[in-house]
Amino acid sequence: MDNITNGFFGALELILSGNREVYGIIGLSLVVSFVSVIISMFFSVPLGIVIGMNRFPFRKAVIMIINTLMGLPPVIAGLVVYLLLSRSGPLGYLRMLHTPQAMVIAQVLLVSPIIIGVTLAGVKDRGNLIQKTAFTLGANRCQALWTIIKECRTSIGASLVAGYGRAISEVGAVMLVGGNIKGHTRVMTTAIVLETNMGNFDQAIAIGIVLLVLFFILNILLQKYQGA
Amino acid sequence: MKVQISGLCKKYDGKPVLNIDNLTFEQGRIHVIIGPNGSGKSTLVNIISGLEKADHGTVAYGSNQKRFEEVRGSITLVMQHPYLFNTTVFSNIAYGLRCRGADKKQTELLVKEAAEKVNLSAFLTRKAATLSGGEMQRVALARALVLKPELLLLDEATANLDPESIGIIERVIRDFQTATGATVVFITHNIFQARRIAERVYLMMGGRIIEEGSKEKTFGNPESRITREFLRGELIF
Protein backbone atom coordinates (compact mmCIF):
# COMPACT_ATOMS: atom_id res chain seq x y z
CA MET A 1 0.00 0.00 0.00
CA ASP A 2 2.91 2.29 0.85
CA ASN A 3 4.26 1.80 -2.67
CA ILE A 4 1.02 3.08 -4.14
CA THR A 5 0.63 6.02 -1.74
CA ASN A 6 4.24 7.14 -1.99
CA GLY A 7 4.21 6.56 -5.73
CA PHE A 8 1.07 8.63 -6.15
CA PHE A 9 2.40 11.63 -4.22
CA GLY A 10 5.78 11.30 -5.93
CA ALA A 11 3.99 11.25 -9.26
CA LEU A 12 2.06 14.43 -8.48
CA GLU A 13 5.32 16.11 -7.53
CA LEU A 14 6.91 15.04 -10.83
CA ILE A 15 3.95 16.34 -12.85
CA LEU A 16 3.65 19.63 -10.97
CA SER A 17 7.38 20.31 -10.94
CA GLY A 18 7.49 19.99 -14.74
CA ASN A 19 10.01 17.16 -14.77
CA ARG A 20 11.80 17.36 -18.14
CA GLU A 21 12.13 13.63 -18.65
CA VAL A 22 8.47 12.94 -17.92
CA TYR A 23 7.28 15.75 -20.17
CA GLY A 24 9.70 14.69 -22.90
CA ILE A 25 8.19 11.20 -22.86
CA ILE A 26 4.65 12.63 -22.91
CA GLY A 27 5.52 14.98 -25.76
CA LEU A 28 7.05 12.23 -27.91
CA SER A 29 4.03 9.98 -27.31
CA LEU A 30 1.63 12.70 -28.37
CA VAL A 31 3.63 13.58 -31.47
CA VAL A 32 4.25 10.00 -32.67
CA SER A 33 0.58 9.05 -32.26
CA PHE A 34 -0.64 12.29 -33.84
CA VAL A 35 1.62 11.92 -36.88
CA SER A 36 0.57 8.27 -37.28
CA VAL A 37 -3.11 9.16 -37.28
CA ILE A 38 -2.64 12.07 -39.70
CA ILE A 39 -0.64 9.92 -42.15
CA SER A 40 -3.17 7.11 -41.91
CA MET A 41 -6.09 9.53 -42.31
CA PHE A 42 -5.02 10.51 -45.82
CA PHE A 43 -5.51 7.01 -47.24
CA SER A 44 -7.73 5.29 -44.64
CA VAL A 45 -10.63 7.75 -44.81
CA PRO A 46 -10.95 7.64 -48.64
CA LEU A 47 -10.49 3.85 -48.52
CA GLY A 48 -13.24 3.52 -45.90
CA ILE A 49 -15.54 5.64 -48.06
CA VAL A 50 -14.77 3.67 -51.23
CA ILE A 51 -15.25 0.27 -49.56
CA GLY A 52 -18.34 1.45 -47.68
CA MET A 53 -20.11 2.83 -50.74
CA ASN A 54 -19.23 0.44 -53.53
CA ARG A 55 -20.24 -3.09 -54.40
CA PHE A 56 -17.39 -5.20 -55.77
CA PRO A 57 -16.35 -8.86 -55.78
CA PHE A 58 -15.11 -10.15 -52.41
CA ARG A 59 -16.33 -7.02 -50.64
CA LYS A 60 -17.54 -9.04 -47.66
CA ALA A 61 -14.17 -10.76 -47.40
CA VAL A 62 -12.39 -7.39 -47.53
CA ILE A 63 -14.62 -6.04 -44.73
CA MET A 64 -13.99 -9.19 -42.70
CA ILE A 65 -10.22 -8.75 -43.08
CA ILE A 66 -10.48 -5.09 -42.00
CA ASN A 67 -12.56 -6.07 -38.98
CA THR A 68 -9.99 -8.72 -38.08
CA LEU A 69 -7.12 -6.26 -38.45
CA MET A 70 -8.93 -3.82 -36.15
CA GLY A 71 -7.96 -6.22 -33.37
CA LEU A 72 -4.45 -6.81 -34.69
CA PRO A 73 -2.12 -7.52 -31.74
CA PRO A 74 0.38 -4.65 -31.58
CA VAL A 75 3.34 -7.01 -31.18
CA ILE A 76 2.51 -8.56 -34.56
CA ALA A 77 2.46 -5.13 -36.21
CA GLY A 78 5.74 -4.42 -34.40
CA LEU A 79 7.23 -7.71 -35.55
CA VAL A 80 6.32 -7.05 -39.20
CA VAL A 81 7.85 -3.57 -39.12
CA TYR A 82 10.88 -4.88 -37.21
CA LEU A 83 11.51 -7.56 -39.84
CA LEU A 84 11.14 -5.01 -42.63
CA LEU A 85 13.42 -2.44 -41.05
CA SER A 86 16.04 -4.67 -39.43
CA ARG A 87 19.48 -4.65 -41.05
CA SER A 88 18.89 -7.87 -42.94
CA GLY A 89 15.34 -6.84 -43.89
CA PRO A 90 14.24 -5.46 -47.28
CA LEU A 91 14.14 -1.89 -45.92
CA GLY A 92 17.17 -2.24 -43.66
CA TYR A 93 19.17 0.19 -45.80
CA LEU A 94 16.89 3.00 -44.55
CA ARG A 95 18.39 2.57 -41.05
CA MET A 96 15.11 3.49 -39.44
CA LEU A 97 14.90 0.82 -36.76
CA HIS A 98 14.82 2.23 -33.23
CA THR A 99 13.76 5.66 -34.42
CA PRO A 100 10.48 7.57 -33.91
CA GLN A 101 9.87 7.12 -37.67
CA ALA A 102 9.80 3.35 -37.23
CA MET A 103 7.32 3.80 -34.37
CA VAL A 104 5.13 5.91 -36.65
CA ILE A 105 5.17 3.19 -39.34
CA ALA A 106 4.14 0.54 -36.81
CA GLN A 107 1.37 2.75 -35.46
CA VAL A 108 0.09 3.56 -38.95
CA LEU A 109 -0.25 -0.21 -39.46
CA LEU A 110 -2.22 -0.46 -36.24
CA VAL A 111 -4.55 2.52 -36.59
CA SER A 112 -5.37 2.23 -40.30
CA PRO A 113 -7.78 -0.72 -39.97
CA ILE A 114 -9.60 1.15 -37.18
CA ILE A 115 -9.94 4.35 -39.21
CA ILE A 116 -11.00 2.41 -42.32
CA GLY A 117 -13.46 0.24 -40.37
CA VAL A 118 -15.17 3.03 -38.43
CA THR A 119 -15.34 5.30 -41.50
CA LEU A 120 -16.74 2.44 -43.58
CA ALA A 121 -19.46 1.73 -41.01
CA GLY A 122 -20.35 5.41 -40.92
CA VAL A 123 -20.73 5.93 -44.66
CA LYS A 124 -22.19 2.64 -45.85
CA ASP A 125 -25.79 3.58 -45.05
CA ARG A 126 -25.80 7.26 -46.00
CA GLY A 127 -22.89 7.58 -48.38
CA ASN A 128 -24.73 6.52 -51.51
CA LEU A 129 -27.67 8.78 -50.81
CA ILE A 130 -25.35 11.74 -50.24
CA GLN A 131 -23.44 10.93 -53.42
CA LYS A 132 -26.67 10.60 -55.44
CA THR A 133 -27.95 13.91 -54.08
CA ALA A 134 -24.69 15.68 -54.84
CA PHE A 135 -24.57 14.11 -58.28
CA THR A 136 -28.13 15.17 -59.20
CA LEU A 137 -27.25 18.72 -58.17
CA GLY A 138 -24.30 18.81 -60.54
CA ALA A 139 -21.37 18.00 -58.24
CA ASN A 140 -18.33 16.41 -59.86
CA ARG A 141 -16.52 13.44 -58.30
CA CYS A 142 -14.24 15.56 -56.08
CA GLN A 143 -17.10 17.79 -54.93
CA ALA A 144 -19.25 14.73 -54.17
CA LEU A 145 -16.40 13.10 -52.20
CA TRP A 146 -15.84 16.28 -50.21
CA THR A 147 -19.59 16.47 -49.51
CA ILE A 148 -19.58 12.88 -48.24
CA ILE A 149 -16.62 13.65 -45.96
CA LYS A 150 -18.36 16.75 -44.62
CA GLU A 151 -21.67 14.96 -44.09
CA CYS A 152 -20.03 11.96 -42.41
CA ARG A 153 -17.63 14.09 -40.38
CA THR A 154 -18.92 12.72 -37.07
CA SER A 155 -18.13 9.12 -38.07
CA ILE A 156 -14.79 10.15 -39.53
CA GLY A 157 -13.96 12.22 -36.44
CA ALA A 158 -14.85 9.26 -34.24
CA SER A 159 -12.61 7.00 -36.33
CA LEU A 160 -9.67 9.39 -35.89
CA VAL A 161 -10.20 9.70 -32.15
CA ALA A 162 -10.49 5.91 -31.82
CA GLY A 163 -7.34 5.52 -33.93
CA TYR A 164 -5.46 8.00 -31.74
CA GLY A 165 -6.59 6.15 -28.63
CA ARG A 166 -5.28 2.91 -30.09
CA ALA A 167 -1.96 4.47 -31.09
CA ILE A 168 -1.15 6.17 -27.82
CA SER A 169 -2.10 3.22 -25.65
CA GLU A 170 -0.23 0.43 -27.40
CA VAL A 171 3.08 -0.78 -26.06
CA GLY A 172 4.19 -3.90 -27.94
CA ALA A 173 4.87 -2.41 -31.36
CA VAL A 174 6.67 0.73 -30.21
CA MET A 175 8.73 -1.31 -27.78
CA LEU A 176 9.88 -3.63 -30.58
CA VAL A 177 10.61 -1.08 -33.29
CA GLY A 178 11.47 1.90 -31.08
CA GLY A 179 13.66 0.07 -28.60
CA ASN A 180 12.55 2.26 -25.66
CA ILE A 181 15.68 4.38 -25.85
CA LYS A 182 15.80 7.12 -23.22
CA GLY A 183 15.30 10.57 -24.68
CA HIS A 184 14.91 9.17 -28.17
CA THR A 185 12.14 6.59 -28.55
CA ARG A 186 10.77 6.26 -25.03
CA VAL A 187 7.04 6.90 -24.95
CA MET A 188 4.47 6.77 -22.15
CA THR A 189 3.55 3.10 -22.38
CA THR A 190 7.09 1.78 -22.72
CA ALA A 191 8.22 4.10 -19.93
CA ILE A 192 5.54 2.74 -17.59
CA VAL A 193 6.70 -0.83 -18.28
CA LEU A 194 10.35 0.06 -17.71
CA GLU A 195 9.86 2.21 -14.58
CA THR A 196 7.61 -0.44 -13.02
CA ASN A 197 10.21 -3.13 -13.66
CA MET A 198 12.83 -0.89 -12.08
CA GLY A 199 10.67 -0.13 -9.06
CA ASN A 200 10.33 3.60 -9.87
CA PHE A 201 6.66 3.65 -9.12
CA ASP A 202 6.34 7.43 -8.79
CA GLN A 203 7.47 7.97 -12.39
CA ALA A 204 5.35 5.07 -13.67
CA ILE A 205 2.28 6.39 -11.85
CA ALA A 206 2.94 9.96 -13.02
CA ILE A 207 2.94 8.86 -16.64
CA GLY A 208 -0.01 6.56 -15.95
CA ILE A 209 -2.02 9.49 -14.59
CA VAL A 210 -1.27 11.55 -17.68
CA LEU A 211 -2.23 8.61 -19.93
CA LEU A 212 -5.48 8.17 -18.00
CA VAL A 213 -6.33 11.88 -18.24
CA LEU A 214 -5.58 11.75 -21.94
CA PHE A 215 -7.89 8.78 -22.37
CA PHE A 216 -10.59 10.60 -20.45
CA ILE A 217 -10.29 13.54 -22.85
CA LEU A 218 -10.31 11.19 -25.86
CA ASN A 219 -13.44 9.49 -24.54
CA ILE A 220 -15.18 12.84 -24.11
CA LEU A 221 -14.28 13.67 -27.72
CA LEU A 222 -15.44 10.26 -28.92
CA GLN A 223 -18.77 10.58 -27.13
CA LYS A 224 -19.18 14.09 -28.51
CA TYR A 225 -18.63 12.82 -32.06
CA GLN A 226 -20.87 9.78 -31.64
CA GLY A 227 -23.59 11.80 -30.01
CA ALA A 228 -23.48 14.61 -32.55
CA MET B 1 -35.30 19.52 -73.20
CA LYS B 2 -36.62 16.66 -75.28
CA VAL B 3 -35.79 13.14 -74.11
CA GLN B 4 -35.80 10.22 -76.53
CA ILE B 5 -35.58 6.69 -75.22
CA SER B 6 -35.12 3.64 -77.38
CA GLY B 7 -34.66 -0.04 -76.58
CA LEU B 8 -34.12 0.58 -72.89
CA CYS B 9 -33.66 -2.55 -70.76
CA LYS B 10 -32.67 -2.99 -67.16
CA LYS B 11 -32.42 -6.10 -65.02
CA TYR B 12 -31.85 -6.50 -61.29
CA ASP B 13 -30.35 -9.87 -60.36
CA GLY B 14 -31.42 -11.25 -63.71
CA LYS B 15 -35.02 -10.11 -63.29
CA PRO B 16 -36.18 -7.57 -65.91
CA VAL B 17 -37.52 -4.38 -64.36
CA LEU B 18 -37.56 -2.11 -67.39
CA ASN B 19 -38.25 -2.79 -71.04
CA ILE B 20 -39.16 0.25 -73.12
CA ASP B 21 -39.00 0.14 -76.91
CA ASN B 22 -39.59 3.80 -77.71
CA LEU B 23 -40.59 6.70 -75.55
CA THR B 24 -40.28 10.44 -76.09
CA PHE B 25 -40.79 13.19 -73.57
CA GLU B 26 -41.43 16.27 -75.68
CA GLN B 27 -39.88 19.55 -74.64
CA GLY B 28 -41.81 22.06 -72.57
CA ARG B 29 -44.47 19.81 -71.15
CA ILE B 30 -45.39 18.25 -67.83
CA HIS B 31 -45.25 14.48 -68.26
CA VAL B 32 -46.72 12.39 -65.47
CA ILE B 33 -45.87 8.71 -65.05
CA ILE B 34 -48.34 6.67 -63.01
CA GLY B 35 -48.29 3.01 -62.13
CA PRO B 36 -48.18 0.59 -59.21
CA ASN B 37 -45.16 -0.07 -57.02
CA GLY B 38 -42.41 -1.99 -58.78
CA SER B 39 -43.56 -1.02 -62.25
CA GLY B 40 -40.16 0.51 -63.10
CA LYS B 41 -41.01 4.21 -62.80
CA SER B 42 -38.16 5.09 -60.45
CA THR B 43 -35.69 2.96 -62.42
CA LEU B 44 -36.64 4.87 -65.57
CA VAL B 45 -36.14 8.24 -63.89
CA ASN B 46 -32.86 7.09 -62.32
CA ILE B 47 -31.56 6.12 -65.76
CA ILE B 48 -32.67 9.42 -67.29
CA SER B 49 -30.96 11.32 -64.44
CA GLY B 50 -27.75 9.34 -64.87
CA LEU B 51 -27.92 7.68 -61.45
CA GLU B 52 -28.20 4.23 -62.99
CA LYS B 53 -26.94 2.72 -66.21
CA ALA B 54 -29.22 0.78 -68.52
CA ASP B 55 -28.22 -2.72 -69.59
CA HIS B 56 -29.24 -1.93 -73.16
CA GLY B 57 -30.70 0.96 -75.07
CA THR B 58 -30.11 4.67 -75.29
CA VAL B 59 -31.38 7.90 -73.82
CA ALA B 60 -30.80 10.94 -76.04
CA TYR B 61 -31.25 14.46 -74.73
CA GLY B 62 -32.32 17.56 -76.62
CA SER B 63 -33.05 18.03 -80.28
CA ASN B 64 -29.39 17.30 -81.08
CA GLN B 65 -29.62 13.91 -79.38
CA LYS B 66 -26.84 14.60 -76.91
CA ARG B 67 -25.40 12.14 -74.41
CA PHE B 68 -26.05 12.49 -70.68
CA GLU B 69 -22.55 13.80 -69.94
CA GLU B 70 -23.12 16.71 -72.31
CA VAL B 71 -26.33 17.87 -70.64
CA ARG B 72 -25.69 16.81 -67.06
CA GLY B 73 -25.77 20.35 -65.73
CA SER B 74 -29.25 20.89 -67.18
CA ILE B 75 -30.93 17.99 -65.38
CA THR B 76 -32.00 17.76 -61.76
CA LEU B 77 -33.89 15.14 -59.80
CA VAL B 78 -36.03 15.54 -56.69
CA MET B 79 -36.37 12.28 -54.81
CA GLN B 80 -39.18 11.00 -52.62
CA HIS B 81 -36.98 11.03 -49.51
CA PRO B 82 -34.55 13.84 -50.24
CA TYR B 83 -31.26 13.97 -48.36
CA LEU B 84 -30.74 17.42 -46.93
CA PHE B 85 -27.19 18.31 -46.04
CA ASN B 86 -26.44 18.81 -42.38
CA THR B 87 -26.34 22.58 -42.66
CA THR B 88 -28.71 25.51 -43.08
CA VAL B 89 -31.59 25.77 -45.54
CA PHE B 90 -29.62 28.49 -47.34
CA SER B 91 -26.58 26.28 -47.84
CA ASN B 92 -28.75 23.40 -49.01
CA ILE B 93 -30.39 25.52 -51.68
CA ALA B 94 -27.04 27.07 -52.62
CA TYR B 95 -25.27 23.69 -52.97
CA GLY B 96 -25.66 23.24 -56.74
CA LEU B 97 -24.81 26.87 -57.45
CA ARG B 98 -21.63 26.59 -55.39
CA CYS B 99 -20.69 23.40 -57.26
CA ARG B 100 -21.04 25.42 -60.47
CA GLY B 101 -18.82 28.16 -59.07
CA ALA B 102 -21.50 30.87 -58.95
CA ASP B 103 -20.35 34.04 -57.22
CA LYS B 104 -21.51 34.91 -53.73
CA LYS B 105 -23.84 37.77 -54.62
CA GLN B 106 -25.55 35.90 -57.41
CA THR B 107 -25.91 32.82 -55.21
CA GLU B 108 -27.51 34.84 -52.43
CA LEU B 109 -29.94 36.46 -54.83
CA LEU B 110 -30.97 33.21 -56.51
CA VAL B 111 -31.30 31.31 -53.23
CA LYS B 112 -33.54 33.99 -51.74
CA GLU B 113 -35.65 33.99 -54.88
CA ALA B 114 -36.00 30.19 -54.82
CA ALA B 115 -36.81 30.13 -51.10
CA GLU B 116 -39.50 32.74 -51.63
CA LYS B 117 -41.14 30.62 -54.33
CA VAL B 118 -41.54 27.68 -51.96
CA ASN B 119 -42.60 29.86 -48.99
CA LEU B 120 -39.39 29.26 -47.05
CA SER B 121 -37.94 32.76 -46.92
CA ALA B 122 -38.15 32.81 -43.15
CA PHE B 123 -36.33 29.48 -42.85
CA LEU B 124 -33.07 30.30 -44.62
CA THR B 125 -30.93 30.39 -41.48
CA ARG B 126 -32.56 27.34 -39.90
CA LYS B 127 -30.81 23.98 -39.78
CA ALA B 128 -32.34 21.70 -42.41
CA ALA B 129 -32.58 18.86 -39.88
CA THR B 130 -35.13 20.84 -37.83
CA LEU B 131 -37.67 21.09 -40.67
CA SER B 132 -40.84 19.05 -41.11
CA GLY B 133 -41.17 16.53 -43.96
CA GLY B 134 -43.11 18.97 -46.13
CA GLU B 135 -40.63 21.77 -45.52
CA MET B 136 -37.72 19.44 -46.31
CA GLN B 137 -39.30 18.48 -49.61
CA ARG B 138 -39.81 22.16 -50.45
CA VAL B 139 -36.12 22.79 -49.73
CA ALA B 140 -35.27 19.89 -52.07
CA LEU B 141 -37.47 21.41 -54.76
CA ALA B 142 -35.99 24.90 -54.30
CA ARG B 143 -32.49 23.34 -54.43
CA ALA B 144 -33.34 21.79 -57.79
CA LEU B 145 -35.17 24.79 -59.26
CA VAL B 146 -32.49 27.30 -58.34
CA LEU B 147 -30.32 25.60 -60.97
CA LYS B 148 -32.94 26.40 -63.63
CA PRO B 149 -32.87 22.90 -65.14
CA GLU B 150 -34.09 22.23 -68.66
CA LEU B 151 -35.23 18.81 -67.50
CA LEU B 152 -36.78 18.49 -64.03
CA LEU B 153 -37.39 14.97 -62.74
CA LEU B 154 -39.55 14.36 -59.68
CA ASP B 155 -39.77 10.88 -58.20
CA GLU B 156 -42.87 10.79 -56.00
CA ALA B 157 -41.79 14.13 -54.62
CA THR B 158 -45.10 14.77 -52.88
CA ALA B 159 -45.75 11.31 -51.44
CA ASN B 160 -46.85 11.39 -47.78
CA LEU B 161 -46.82 15.18 -47.59
CA ASP B 162 -49.44 17.46 -46.05
CA PRO B 163 -51.95 19.05 -48.44
CA GLU B 164 -50.43 22.51 -47.99
CA SER B 165 -46.97 21.33 -49.07
CA ILE B 166 -48.45 19.35 -51.96
CA GLY B 167 -50.34 22.46 -53.12
CA ILE B 168 -47.22 24.62 -52.90
CA ILE B 169 -45.06 22.10 -54.75
CA GLU B 170 -47.61 21.63 -57.55
CA ARG B 171 -48.02 25.40 -57.96
CA VAL B 172 -44.26 25.98 -58.00
CA ILE B 173 -43.69 23.25 -60.59
CA ARG B 174 -46.43 24.63 -62.85
CA ASP B 175 -45.13 28.20 -62.50
CA PHE B 176 -41.56 27.09 -63.14
CA GLN B 177 -42.55 25.12 -66.22
CA THR B 178 -44.59 28.00 -67.62
CA ALA B 179 -41.85 30.53 -66.95
CA THR B 180 -38.91 28.53 -68.30
CA GLY B 181 -40.43 26.11 -70.81
CA ALA B 182 -38.58 23.27 -69.12
CA THR B 183 -39.55 19.63 -69.52
CA VAL B 184 -40.96 18.09 -66.35
CA VAL B 185 -41.22 14.36 -65.70
CA PHE B 186 -43.27 13.69 -62.59
CA ILE B 187 -43.82 10.30 -61.01
CA THR B 188 -46.84 9.93 -58.77
CA HIS B 189 -49.14 7.31 -57.31
CA ASN B 190 -51.87 9.85 -56.92
CA ILE B 191 -54.23 9.81 -59.89
CA PHE B 192 -55.97 12.98 -58.72
CA GLN B 193 -52.60 14.70 -58.72
CA ALA B 194 -51.86 13.38 -62.21
CA ARG B 195 -55.17 14.86 -63.40
CA ARG B 196 -54.27 18.21 -61.82
CA ILE B 197 -50.84 18.75 -63.22
CA ALA B 198 -50.27 16.49 -66.23
CA GLU B 199 -50.24 17.45 -69.88
CA ARG B 200 -49.15 13.97 -70.97
CA VAL B 201 -49.80 10.83 -68.93
CA TYR B 202 -47.96 7.47 -69.06
CA LEU B 203 -49.08 4.31 -67.30
CA MET B 204 -46.26 1.90 -66.48
CA MET B 205 -46.67 -1.74 -65.49
CA GLY B 206 -44.12 -4.54 -65.40
CA GLY B 207 -41.42 -2.23 -66.71
CA ARG B 208 -43.38 -1.31 -69.84
CA ILE B 209 -45.38 1.69 -70.97
CA ILE B 210 -48.94 0.41 -71.17
CA GLU B 211 -50.67 3.66 -72.09
CA GLU B 212 -49.43 7.01 -73.30
CA GLY B 213 -51.39 10.06 -74.29
CA SER B 214 -52.83 13.39 -73.38
CA LYS B 215 -54.47 13.81 -69.99
CA GLU B 216 -57.91 14.03 -71.57
CA LYS B 217 -57.44 10.87 -73.61
CA THR B 218 -55.80 8.79 -70.88
CA PHE B 219 -58.33 9.63 -68.22
CA GLY B 220 -61.34 10.07 -70.50
CA ASN B 221 -60.93 7.39 -73.11
CA PRO B 222 -57.97 5.09 -72.46
CA GLU B 223 -56.98 2.62 -75.17
CA SER B 224 -55.78 -0.18 -72.93
CA ARG B 225 -58.03 -2.42 -70.86
CA ILE B 226 -55.35 -2.44 -68.15
CA THR B 227 -55.47 1.37 -67.95
CA ARG B 228 -59.25 1.31 -67.60
CA GLU B 229 -58.98 -1.25 -64.78
CA PHE B 230 -56.17 0.66 -63.13
CA LEU B 231 -58.06 3.95 -63.20
CA ARG B 232 -61.37 2.41 -62.19
CA GLY B 233 -60.47 0.11 -59.37
CA GLU B 234 -56.98 0.62 -57.99
CA LEU B 235 -56.68 4.16 -56.89
CA ILE B 236 -53.38 4.37 -55.12
CA PHE B 237 -52.31 7.14 -52.79
Short mmCIF file of C-alpha atoms in Angstrom, two decimals, chain B residues 9-151:
data_model
loop_
_atom_site.label_atom_id
_atom_site.label_comp_id
_atom_site.label_asym_id
_atom_site.label_seq_id
_atom_site.Cartn_x
_atom_site.Cartn_y
_atom_site.Cartn_z
CA CYS B 9 -33.66 -2.55 -70.76
CA LYS B 10 -32.67 -2.99 -67.16
CA LYS B 11 -32.42 -6.10 -65.02
CA TYR B 12 -31.85 -6.50 -61.29
CA ASP B 13 -30.35 -9.87 -60.36
CA GLY B 14 -31.42 -11.25 -63.71
CA LYS B 15 -35.02 -10.11 -63.29
CA PRO B 16 -36.18 -7.57 -65.91
CA VAL B 17 -37.52 -4.38 -64.36
CA LEU B 18 -37.56 -2.11 -67.39
CA ASN B 19 -38.25 -2.79 -71.04
CA ILE B 20 -39.16 0.25 -73.12
CA ASP B 21 -39.00 0.14 -76.91
CA ASN B 22 -39.59 3.80 -77.71
CA LEU B 23 -40.59 6.70 -75.55
CA THR B 24 -40.28 10.44 -76.09
CA PHE B 25 -40.79 13.19 -73.57
CA GLU B 26 -41.43 16.27 -75.68
CA GLN B 27 -39.88 19.55 -74.64
CA GLY B 28 -41.81 22.06 -72.57
CA ARG B 29 -44.47 19.81 -71.15
CA ILE B 30 -45.39 18.25 -67.83
CA HIS B 31 -45.25 14.48 -68.26
CA VAL B 32 -46.72 12.39 -65.47
CA ILE B 33 -45.87 8.71 -65.05
CA ILE B 34 -48.34 6.67 -63.01
CA GLY B 35 -48.29 3.01 -62.13
CA PRO B 36 -48.18 0.59 -59.21
CA ASN B 37 -45.16 -0.07 -57.02
CA GLY B 38 -42.41 -1.99 -58.78
CA SER B 39 -43.56 -1.02 -62.25
CA GLY B 40 -40.16 0.51 -63.10
CA LYS B 41 -41.01 4.21 -62.80
CA SER B 42 -38.16 5.09 -60.45
CA THR B 43 -35.69 2.96 -62.42
CA LEU B 44 -36.64 4.87 -65.57
CA VAL B 45 -36.14 8.24 -63.89
CA ASN B 46 -32.86 7.09 -62.32
CA ILE B 47 -31.56 6.12 -65.76
CA ILE B 48 -32.67 9.42 -67.29
CA SER B 49 -30.96 11.32 -64.44
CA GLY B 50 -27.75 9.34 -64.87
CA LEU B 51 -27.92 7.68 -61.45
CA GLU B 52 -28.20 4.23 -62.99
CA LYS B 53 -26.94 2.72 -66.21
CA ALA B 54 -29.22 0.78 -68.52
CA ASP B 55 -28.22 -2.72 -69.59
CA HIS B 56 -29.24 -1.93 -73.16
CA GLY B 57 -30.70 0.96 -75.07
CA THR B 58 -30.11 4.67 -75.29
CA VAL B 59 -31.38 7.90 -73.82
CA ALA B 60 -30.80 10.94 -76.04
CA TYR B 61 -31.25 14.46 -74.73
CA GLY B 62 -32.32 17.56 -76.62
CA SER B 63 -33.05 18.03 -80.28
CA ASN B 64 -29.39 17.30 -81.08
CA GLN B 65 -29.62 13.91 -79.38
CA LYS B 66 -26.84 14.60 -76.91
CA ARG B 67 -25.40 12.14 -74.41
CA PHE B 68 -26.05 12.49 -70.68
CA GLU B 69 -22.55 13.80 -69.94
CA GLU B 70 -23.12 16.71 -72.31
CA VAL B 71 -26.33 17.87 -70.64
CA ARG B 72 -25.69 16.81 -67.06
CA GLY B 73 -25.77 20.35 -65.73
CA SER B 74 -29.25 20.89 -67.18
CA ILE B 75 -30.93 17.99 -65.38
CA THR B 76 -32.00 17.76 -61.76
CA LEU B 77 -33.89 15.14 -59.80
CA VAL B 78 -36.03 15.54 -56.69
CA MET B 79 -36.37 12.28 -54.81
CA GLN B 80 -39.18 11.00 -52.62
CA HIS B 81 -36.98 11.03 -49.51
CA PRO B 82 -34.55 13.84 -50.24
CA TYR B 83 -31.26 13.97 -48.36
CA LEU B 84 -30.74 17.42 -46.93
CA PHE B 85 -27.19 18.31 -46.04
CA ASN B 86 -26.44 18.81 -42.38
CA THR B 87 -26.34 22.58 -42.66
CA THR B 88 -28.71 25.51 -43.08
CA VAL B 89 -31.59 25.77 -45.54
CA PHE B 90 -29.62 28.49 -47.34
CA SER B 91 -26.58 26.28 -47.84
CA ASN B 92 -28.75 23.40 -49.01
CA ILE B 93 -30.39 25.52 -51.68
CA ALA B 94 -27.04 27.07 -52.62
CA TYR B 95 -25.27 23.69 -52.97
CA GLY B 96 -25.66 23.24 -56.74
CA LEU B 97 -24.81 26.87 -57.45
CA ARG B 98 -21.63 26.59 -55.39
CA CYS B 99 -20.69 23.40 -57.26
CA ARG B 100 -21.04 25.42 -60.47
CA GLY B 101 -18.82 28.16 -59.07
CA ALA B 102 -21.50 30.87 -58.95
CA ASP B 103 -20.35 34.04 -57.22
CA LYS B 104 -21.51 34.91 -53.73
CA LYS B 105 -23.84 37.77 -54.62
CA GLN B 106 -25.55 35.90 -57.41
CA THR B 107 -25.91 32.82 -55.21
CA GLU B 108 -27.51 34.84 -52.43
CA LEU B 109 -29.94 36.46 -54.83
CA LEU B 110 -30.97 33.21 -56.51
CA VAL B 111 -31.30 31.31 -53.23
CA LYS B 112 -33.54 33.99 -51.74
CA GLU B 113 -35.65 33.99 -54.88
CA ALA B 114 -36.00 30.19 -54.82
CA ALA B 115 -36.81 30.13 -51.10
CA GLU B 116 -39.50 32.74 -51.63
CA LYS B 117 -41.14 30.62 -54.33
CA VAL B 118 -41.54 27.68 -51.96
CA ASN B 119 -42.60 29.86 -48.99
CA LEU B 120 -39.39 29.26 -47.05
CA SER B 121 -37.94 32.76 -46.92
CA ALA B 122 -38.15 32.81 -43.15
CA PHE B 123 -36.33 29.48 -42.85
CA LEU B 124 -33.07 30.30 -44.62
CA THR B 125 -30.93 30.39 -41.48
CA ARG B 126 -32.56 27.34 -39.90
CA LYS B 127 -30.81 23.98 -39.78
CA ALA B 128 -32.34 21.70 -42.41
CA ALA B 129 -32.58 18.86 -39.88
CA THR B 130 -35.13 20.84 -37.83
CA LEU B 131 -37.67 21.09 -40.67
CA SER B 132 -40.84 19.05 -41.11
CA GLY B 133 -41.17 16.53 -43.96
CA GLY B 134 -43.11 18.97 -46.13
CA GLU B 135 -40.63 21.77 -45.52
CA MET B 136 -37.72 19.44 -46.31
CA GLN B 137 -39.30 18.48 -49.61
CA ARG B 138 -39.81 22.16 -50.45
CA VAL B 139 -36.12 22.79 -49.73
CA ALA B 140 -35.27 19.89 -52.07
CA LEU B 141 -37.47 21.41 -54.76
CA ALA B 142 -35.99 24.90 -54.30
CA ARG B 143 -32.49 23.34 -54.43
CA ALA B 144 -33.34 21.79 -57.79
CA LEU B 145 -35.17 24.79 -59.26
CA VAL B 146 -32.49 27.30 -58.34
CA LEU B 147 -30.32 25.60 -60.97
CA LYS B 148 -32.94 26.40 -63.63
CA PRO B 149 -32.87 22.90 -65.14
CA GLU B 150 -34.09 22.23 -68.66
CA LEU B 151 -35.23 18.81 -67.50
#
